[in-house]
Amino acid sequence: MHSRRALLYMPGDDRRKIEKSVTLGVDSICMDMEDGVAANRKADARAAIAQAMKELNFGASERCIRINSIGSGIEKFDLAAALTANPEAIVVPKIESAEQVKWVSDHIETHELASKKPIGTVRLLVGVETAKGILNLREIAGADKRLEAIIFGGEDFAASVGVIRTKAATELIYARQAVVTACAANDLQAIDIVFIDFKDPEGLRVEAEQGAGFGFSGKQIIHPNQVQ
């Protein structure tokens, strides 16, 4: 398991951005099929990610693929395409129950068996970003031995409970600490919120230090400027 993770999201349908990401030396590159990709570009993202995984040298960066959420109606297509591309980790957003974690892990295991890979080759990271997800953290965190990290999604959580997001992020303190606690109890990594303003490195530094103080061992980032 990585002892820490800067997790950089790149829109899966943008080859140029994926090419840029592999030059940055970031811990984990997450090629996105979900929020970073328009609804009419999902198939393009699957194809572009598969091609990038074949053709690009990611160096020491972990290769992750984020699929669309369970219940989106396209998660099965995304997961099949993602697994065929041979990532090191699958990222699943908006998880709300242990059953959803198990569903993904079972699909990954079927793929591993069919590909003659050792069980557990593909890691699983899940996003918890709704009120229901936070309330079910205990079950989610202990759901499956393949699970390696829980990623907290601050923007979606704020929308889920109807709060206004502020720069100080005080409205997220309870949920962030709940994620860290569940992760610590289950020997998982806790990965903190995105700092949206990529032109404010000082704000990012303050928020990252606050997250580390809370006990997070990683952070999500959305722009090359944020890697350093």
Coordinates of C-alpha atoms in Angstrom, one line a residue:
M1 CA 0.0 0.0 0.0
H2 CA 1.2 3.5 -0.7
S3 CA 2.1 5.3 2.5
R4 CA 0.7 8.5 1.0
R5 CA -1.1 9.4 -2.2
A6 CA -1.4 12.5 -4.2
L7 CA -4.2 11.4 -6.5
L8 CA -4.4 13.5 -9.7
Y9 CA -7.6 13.3 -11.8
M10 CA -7.3 13.6 -15.6
P11 CA -10.4 13.6 -17.9
G12 CA -10.3 10.2 -19.6
D13 CA -11.3 11.6 -23.0
D14 CA -8.4 14.1 -23.2
R15 CA -5.3 12.3 -24.5
R16 CA -3.2 15.5 -24.3
K17 CA -3.9 15.9 -20.5
I18 CA -3.2 12.2 -19.9
E19 CA 0.1 12.6 -21.7
K20 CA 0.9 15.7 -19.6
S21 CA 0.1 13.8 -16.4
V22 CA 2.7 11.0 -16.9
T23 CA 5.5 13.7 -16.9
L24 CA 4.6 15.0 -13.5
G25 CA 6.0 12.3 -11.2
V26 CA 2.7 12.2 -9.2
D27 CA 1.9 9.2 -6.9
S28 CA -1.3 8.2 -8.6
I29 CA -2.8 9.2 -11.9
C30 CA -6.6 8.7 -12.1
M31 CA -8.0 8.7 -15.6
D32 CA -11.6 9.7 -15.2
M33 CA -14.8 8.3 -16.8
E34 CA -17.0 10.1 -14.3
D35 CA -17.3 13.8 -13.4
G36 CA -14.5 14.9 -15.7
V37 CA -16.2 13.6 -18.8
A38 CA -19.4 14.9 -20.4
A39 CA -22.3 12.5 -20.7
N40 CA -22.0 12.2 -24.5
R41 CA -18.2 11.5 -24.2
K42 CA -18.2 8.4 -21.9
A43 CA -17.5 5.9 -24.8
D44 CA -14.7 8.2 -26.0
A45 CA -13.2 8.2 -22.6
R46 CA -13.2 4.4 -22.3
A47 CA -11.4 4.1 -25.7
A48 CA -8.9 6.9 -25.0
I49 CA -8.0 5.5 -21.6
A50 CA -7.5 2.0 -23.1
Q51 CA -5.2 3.4 -25.7
A52 CA -3.2 5.6 -23.2
M53 CA -2.7 2.6 -20.9
K54 CA -1.3 0.6 -23.9
E55 CA 0.9 3.4 -25.3
L56 CA 2.2 5.6 -22.5
N57 CA 4.9 5.0 -20.0
F58 CA 3.5 6.0 -16.6
G59 CA 6.8 5.6 -14.8
A60 CA 6.4 5.1 -11.1
S61 CA 2.9 6.6 -11.1
E62 CA 0.1 4.3 -10.1
R63 CA -2.4 3.9 -12.9
C64 CA -6.0 4.3 -11.6
I65 CA -9.2 4.5 -13.5
R66 CA -12.4 6.0 -12.1
I67 CA -15.7 4.6 -13.3
N68 CA -19.1 6.0 -13.1
S69 CA -21.1 5.4 -9.9
I70 CA -23.2 2.3 -9.2
G71 CA -26.7 3.0 -10.3
S72 CA -25.6 5.4 -13.1
G73 CA -26.6 2.6 -15.6
I74 CA -23.1 2.6 -17.2
E75 CA -21.0 1.3 -14.4
K76 CA -20.8 -2.3 -15.8
F77 CA -19.6 -1.0 -19.2
D78 CA -17.1 1.3 -17.5
L79 CA -15.8 -1.5 -15.2
A80 CA -15.4 -4.0 -18.0
A81 CA -13.5 -1.4 -20.1
A82 CA -11.4 -0.3 -17.2
L83 CA -10.4 -3.9 -16.2
T84 CA -9.4 -4.8 -19.8
A85 CA -7.0 -1.8 -19.7
N86 CA -5.1 -3.5 -16.8
P87 CA -5.0 -0.6 -14.2
E88 CA -3.3 -1.0 -10.9
A89 CA -6.4 0.4 -9.1
I90 CA -10.1 1.0 -9.8
V91 CA -11.7 4.0 -8.2
V92 CA -15.5 4.0 -7.6
P93 CA -17.3 7.2 -6.7
K94 CA -20.4 7.8 -4.5
I95 CA -20.3 4.6 -2.6
E96 CA -23.1 4.3 -0.1
S97 CA -23.1 0.7 1.1
A98 CA -20.9 -2.4 1.8
E99 CA -22.9 -4.3 -0.9
Q100 CA -21.7 -1.8 -3.6
V101 CA -18.1 -2.4 -2.5
K102 CA -18.5 -6.1 -2.7
W103 CA -20.2 -5.9 -6.1
V104 CA -17.2 -4.1 -7.5
S105 CA -14.7 -6.4 -5.8
D106 CA -16.5 -9.5 -7.1
H107 CA -16.3 -8.2 -10.6
I108 CA -12.6 -7.5 -10.3
E109 CA -12.0 -11.0 -8.9
T110 CA -13.9 -12.6 -11.8
H111 CA -11.6 -10.6 -14.1
E112 CA -8.5 -11.6 -12.2
L113 CA -9.4 -15.3 -12.4
A114 CA -10.2 -15.1 -16.1
S115 CA -6.9 -13.3 -16.7
K116 CA -4.9 -15.8 -14.5
K117 CA -3.8 -12.9 -12.2
P118 CA -3.4 -13.5 -8.5
I119 CA -6.5 -12.5 -6.5
G120 CA -6.0 -9.0 -5.2
T121 CA -3.7 -7.8 -8.0
V122 CA -6.1 -4.9 -8.7
R123 CA -6.6 -2.5 -5.8
L124 CA -9.9 -0.8 -5.0
L125 CA -10.3 2.8 -3.9
V126 CA -13.8 4.1 -3.2
G127 CA -15.3 7.6 -2.9
V128 CA -17.6 8.4 -0.1
E129 CA -19.4 11.7 -0.8
T130 CA -23.0 11.6 0.3
A131 CA -24.8 11.8 3.7
K132 CA -25.8 8.1 3.4
G133 CA -22.2 7.1 2.6
I134 CA -20.9 8.9 5.7
L135 CA -23.5 7.2 7.9
N136 CA -22.5 3.8 6.5
L137 CA -18.8 4.3 6.8
R138 CA -18.3 1.6 9.3
E139 CA -19.8 -1.1 7.0
I140 CA -18.1 0.4 3.9
A141 CA -14.6 0.5 5.5
G142 CA -14.8 -3.1 6.6
A143 CA -16.6 -4.5 3.5
D144 CA -13.7 -6.1 1.5
K145 CA -10.1 -6.9 1.9
R146 CA -9.3 -5.6 -1.6
L147 CA -10.3 -2.1 -0.4
E148 CA -7.2 0.1 0.1
A149 CA -8.4 3.7 0.5
I150 CA -11.5 5.9 1.0
I151 CA -11.6 9.1 -0.8
F152 CA -13.8 11.9 0.6
G153 CA -15.6 14.0 -1.9
G154 CA -16.3 17.4 -0.3
E155 CA -18.2 19.1 -3.1
D156 CA -20.7 16.3 -3.6
F157 CA -21.1 15.8 0.1
A158 CA -21.9 19.5 0.6
A159 CA -24.6 19.2 -2.2
S160 CA -25.9 16.0 -0.5
V161 CA -26.5 17.7 2.8
G162 CA -27.4 21.2 1.4
V163 CA -24.5 23.2 2.8
I164 CA -22.6 26.1 1.2
R165 CA -19.0 25.2 0.5
T166 CA -16.5 27.7 2.0
K167 CA -12.8 28.1 1.6
A168 CA -12.3 27.3 5.3
A169 CA -14.2 24.0 4.8
T170 CA -15.6 24.1 8.4
E171 CA -18.8 22.7 7.1
L172 CA -16.9 19.4 6.2
I173 CA -15.1 18.9 9.5
Y174 CA -17.5 16.2 10.8
A175 CA -17.5 14.2 7.6
R176 CA -13.7 14.5 7.1
Q177 CA -13.0 13.3 10.6
A178 CA -15.5 10.4 10.2
V179 CA -13.7 9.2 7.1
V180 CA -10.3 9.4 8.8
T181 CA -11.7 7.5 11.8
A182 CA -13.2 4.7 9.7
C183 CA -10.0 4.4 7.7
A184 CA -7.8 4.2 10.8
A185 CA -10.0 1.5 12.4
N186 CA -9.7 -0.6 9.2
D187 CA -6.1 0.1 8.2
L188 CA -7.1 2.0 5.1
Q189 CA -5.7 5.2 3.6
A190 CA -7.9 8.3 3.9
I191 CA -7.7 10.7 1.0
D192 CA -8.8 14.2 1.5
I193 CA -10.9 16.7 -0.5
V194 CA -10.1 18.6 -3.7
F195 CA -8.9 22.2 -3.4
I196 CA -10.7 23.6 -6.4
D197 CA -8.8 26.9 -7.0
F198 CA -5.7 25.6 -8.7
K199 CA -4.3 29.1 -9.0
D200 CA -4.0 29.4 -5.2
P201 CA -1.0 27.3 -4.1
E202 CA -0.9 28.9 -0.7
G203 CA -4.6 28.0 -0.1
L204 CA -3.8 24.4 -1.2
R205 CA -0.9 24.2 1.2
V206 CA -3.0 25.4 4.1
E207 CA -5.8 22.9 3.3
A208 CA -3.3 20.1 2.8
E209 CA -1.6 20.8 6.2
Q210 CA -5.1 20.9 7.8
G211 CA -5.9 17.5 6.2
A212 CA -2.7 16.0 7.4
G213 CA -3.4 17.3 10.8
F214 CA -6.8 15.5 10.7
G215 CA -5.0 12.3 9.9
F216 CA -5.5 12.1 6.1
S217 CA -2.6 10.4 4.3
G218 CA -3.4 11.6 0.8
K219 CA -5.1 14.3 -1.2
Q220 CA -7.0 14.6 -4.5
I221 CA -5.7 17.1 -7.0
I222 CA -7.2 18.3 -10.3
H223 CA -4.4 20.3 -12.0
P224 CA -0.7 19.8 -12.7
N225 CA 0.0 23.1 -10.8
Q226 CA -1.1 21.3 -7.6
V227 CA 1.3 18.3 -7.8
Q228 CA 4.4 20.0 -6.2

